[in-house]
PDB file of C-alpha atoms and ligand atoms in Angstrom:
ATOM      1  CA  UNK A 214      -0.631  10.316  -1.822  1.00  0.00           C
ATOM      2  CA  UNK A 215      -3.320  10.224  -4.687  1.00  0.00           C
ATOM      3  CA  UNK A 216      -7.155   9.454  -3.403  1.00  0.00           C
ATOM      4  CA  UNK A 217      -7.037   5.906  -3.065  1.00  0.00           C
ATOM      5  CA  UNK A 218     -10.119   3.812  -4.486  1.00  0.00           C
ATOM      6  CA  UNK A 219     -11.307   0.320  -4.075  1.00  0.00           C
ATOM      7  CA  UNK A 220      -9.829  -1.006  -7.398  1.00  0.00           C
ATOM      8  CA  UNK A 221      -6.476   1.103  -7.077  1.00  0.00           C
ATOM      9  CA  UNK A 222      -5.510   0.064  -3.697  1.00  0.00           C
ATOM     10  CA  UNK A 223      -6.116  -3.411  -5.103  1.00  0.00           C
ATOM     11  CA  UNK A 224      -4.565  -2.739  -8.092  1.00  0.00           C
ATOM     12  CA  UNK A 225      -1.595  -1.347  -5.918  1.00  0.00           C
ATOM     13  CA  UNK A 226      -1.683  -4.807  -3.826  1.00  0.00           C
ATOM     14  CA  UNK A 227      -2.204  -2.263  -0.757  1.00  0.00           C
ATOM     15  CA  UNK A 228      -3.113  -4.121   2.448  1.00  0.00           C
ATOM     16  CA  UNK A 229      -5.075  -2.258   4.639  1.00  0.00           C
ATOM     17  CA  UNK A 230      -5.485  -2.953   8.424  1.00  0.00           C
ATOM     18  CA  UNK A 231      -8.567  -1.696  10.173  1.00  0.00           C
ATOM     19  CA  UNK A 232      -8.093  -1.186  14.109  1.00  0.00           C
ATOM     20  CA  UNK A 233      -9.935   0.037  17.121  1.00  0.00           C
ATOM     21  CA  UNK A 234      -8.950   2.757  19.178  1.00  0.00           C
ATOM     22  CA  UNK A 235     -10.578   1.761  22.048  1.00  0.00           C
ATOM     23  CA  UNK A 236      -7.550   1.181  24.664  1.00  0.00           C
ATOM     24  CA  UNK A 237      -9.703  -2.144  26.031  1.00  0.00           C
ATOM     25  CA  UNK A 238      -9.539  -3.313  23.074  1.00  0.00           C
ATOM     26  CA  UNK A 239      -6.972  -2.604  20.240  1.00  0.00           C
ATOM     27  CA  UNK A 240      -8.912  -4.835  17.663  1.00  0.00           C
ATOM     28  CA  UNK A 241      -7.127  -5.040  14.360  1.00  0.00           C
ATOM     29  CA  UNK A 242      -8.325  -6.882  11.296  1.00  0.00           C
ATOM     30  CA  UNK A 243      -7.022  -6.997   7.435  1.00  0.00           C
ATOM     31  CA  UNK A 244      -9.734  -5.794   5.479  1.00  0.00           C
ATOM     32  CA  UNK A 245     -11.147  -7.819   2.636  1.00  0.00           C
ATOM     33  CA  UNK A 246     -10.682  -4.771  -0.347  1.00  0.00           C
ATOM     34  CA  UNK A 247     -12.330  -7.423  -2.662  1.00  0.00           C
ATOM     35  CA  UNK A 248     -15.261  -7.946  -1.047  1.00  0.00           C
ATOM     36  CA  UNK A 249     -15.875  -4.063   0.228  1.00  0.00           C
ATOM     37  CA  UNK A 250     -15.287  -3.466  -3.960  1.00  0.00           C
ATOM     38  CA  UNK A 251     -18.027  -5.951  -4.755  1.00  0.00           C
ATOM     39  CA  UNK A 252     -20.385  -3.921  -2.088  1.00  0.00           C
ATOM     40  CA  UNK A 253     -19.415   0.028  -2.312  1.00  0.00           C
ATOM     41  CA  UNK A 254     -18.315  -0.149  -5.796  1.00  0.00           C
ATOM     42  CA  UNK A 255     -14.719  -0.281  -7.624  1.00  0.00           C
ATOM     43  CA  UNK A 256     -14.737   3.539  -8.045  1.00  0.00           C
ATOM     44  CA  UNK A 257     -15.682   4.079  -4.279  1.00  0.00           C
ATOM     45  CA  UNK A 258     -12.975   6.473  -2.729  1.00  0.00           C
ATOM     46  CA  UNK A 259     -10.722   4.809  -0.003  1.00  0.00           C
ATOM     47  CA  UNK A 260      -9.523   7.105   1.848  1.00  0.00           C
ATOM     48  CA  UNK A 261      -9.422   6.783   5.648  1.00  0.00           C
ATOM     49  CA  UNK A 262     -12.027   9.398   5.752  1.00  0.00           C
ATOM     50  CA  UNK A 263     -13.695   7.372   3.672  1.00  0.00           C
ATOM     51  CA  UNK A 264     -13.364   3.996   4.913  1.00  0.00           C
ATOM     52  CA  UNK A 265     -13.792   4.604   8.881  1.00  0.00           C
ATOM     53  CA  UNK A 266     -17.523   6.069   9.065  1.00  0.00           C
ATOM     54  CA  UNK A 267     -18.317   2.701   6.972  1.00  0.00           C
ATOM     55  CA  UNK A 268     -16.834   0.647  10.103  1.00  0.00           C
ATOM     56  CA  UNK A 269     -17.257  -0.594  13.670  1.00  0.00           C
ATOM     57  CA  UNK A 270     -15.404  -2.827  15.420  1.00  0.00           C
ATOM     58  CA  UNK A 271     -15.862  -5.993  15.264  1.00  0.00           C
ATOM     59  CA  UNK A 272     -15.139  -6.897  19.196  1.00  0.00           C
ATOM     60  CA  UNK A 273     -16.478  -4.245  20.455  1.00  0.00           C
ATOM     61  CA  UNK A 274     -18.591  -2.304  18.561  1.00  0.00           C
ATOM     62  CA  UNK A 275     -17.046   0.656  18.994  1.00  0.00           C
ATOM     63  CA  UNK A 276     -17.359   3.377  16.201  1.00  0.00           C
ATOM     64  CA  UNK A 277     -13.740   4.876  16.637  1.00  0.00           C
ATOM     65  CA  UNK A 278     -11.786   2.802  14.023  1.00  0.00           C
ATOM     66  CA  UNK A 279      -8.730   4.336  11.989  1.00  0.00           C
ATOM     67  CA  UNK A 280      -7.257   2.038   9.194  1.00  0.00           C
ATOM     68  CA  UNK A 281      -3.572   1.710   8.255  1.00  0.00           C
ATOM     69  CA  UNK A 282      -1.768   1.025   4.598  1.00  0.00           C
ATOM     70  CA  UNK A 283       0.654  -0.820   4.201  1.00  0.00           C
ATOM     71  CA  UNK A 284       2.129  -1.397   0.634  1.00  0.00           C
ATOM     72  CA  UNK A 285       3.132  -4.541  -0.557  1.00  0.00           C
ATOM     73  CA  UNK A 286       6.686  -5.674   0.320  1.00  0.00           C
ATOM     74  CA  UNK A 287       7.412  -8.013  -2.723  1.00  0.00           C
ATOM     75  CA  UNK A 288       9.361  -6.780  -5.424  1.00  0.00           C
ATOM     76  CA  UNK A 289       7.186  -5.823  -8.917  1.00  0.00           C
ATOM     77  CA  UNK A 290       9.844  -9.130 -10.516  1.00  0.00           C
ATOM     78  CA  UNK A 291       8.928 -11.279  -8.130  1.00  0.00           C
ATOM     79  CA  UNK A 292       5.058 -10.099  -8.100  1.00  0.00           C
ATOM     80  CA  UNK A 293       5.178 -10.545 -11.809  1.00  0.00           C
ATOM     81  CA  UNK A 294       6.712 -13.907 -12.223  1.00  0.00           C
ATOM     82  CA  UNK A 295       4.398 -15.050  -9.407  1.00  0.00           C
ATOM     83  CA  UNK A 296       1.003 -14.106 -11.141  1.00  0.00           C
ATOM     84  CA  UNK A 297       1.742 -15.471 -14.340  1.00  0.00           C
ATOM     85  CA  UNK A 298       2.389 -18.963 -12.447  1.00  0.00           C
ATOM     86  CA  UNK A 299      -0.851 -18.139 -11.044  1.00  0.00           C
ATOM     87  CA  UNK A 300      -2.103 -17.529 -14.574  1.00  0.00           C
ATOM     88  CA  UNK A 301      -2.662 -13.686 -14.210  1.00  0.00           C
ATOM     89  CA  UNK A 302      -4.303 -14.214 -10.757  1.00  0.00           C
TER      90      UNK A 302
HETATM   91 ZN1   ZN B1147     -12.889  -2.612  19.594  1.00  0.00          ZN
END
């Protein structure tokens, strides 16, 4: 996998999912890549090495957060047609 940043993962339509490790408390949340773009930057790297020191969790405070990708599960046709009904967005 190529180093991931801000803008490509958007670009990419990546969703990533932030969770806790904590066993008590298994807190997972989507992350907002638009707004974390607007604060670190669209060139800031992405990486889960990256991403995690930048997090706690939100339940629990707990530093120990790992973050998952998943790619986007609609076909690049169907993507396509959909954000030019959208007009582009
Ligand atoms: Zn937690």
């Amino acid at each position: 996998m190529a180093a991931w940043t801000l803008q490509s993962l958007i670009d990419a339509r990546m969703t990533v999912t932030a969770y806790c490790h904590r066993t008590s408390c298994h807190h997972s949340q989507v992350l907002d890549l638009g707004k974390l773009r607007d604060r670190f930057g669209p060139d800031a790297p992405a990486m889960a090495d990256d991403l995690t020191p930048k997090f706690k969790c939100a339940r629990c405070g707990g530093k120990a957060v790992g973050v998952i990708y998943t790619p986007d599960s609609t076909t690049p046709i169907e993507r396509s047609a959909y954000a030019q009904a959208k007009g582009g967005r």
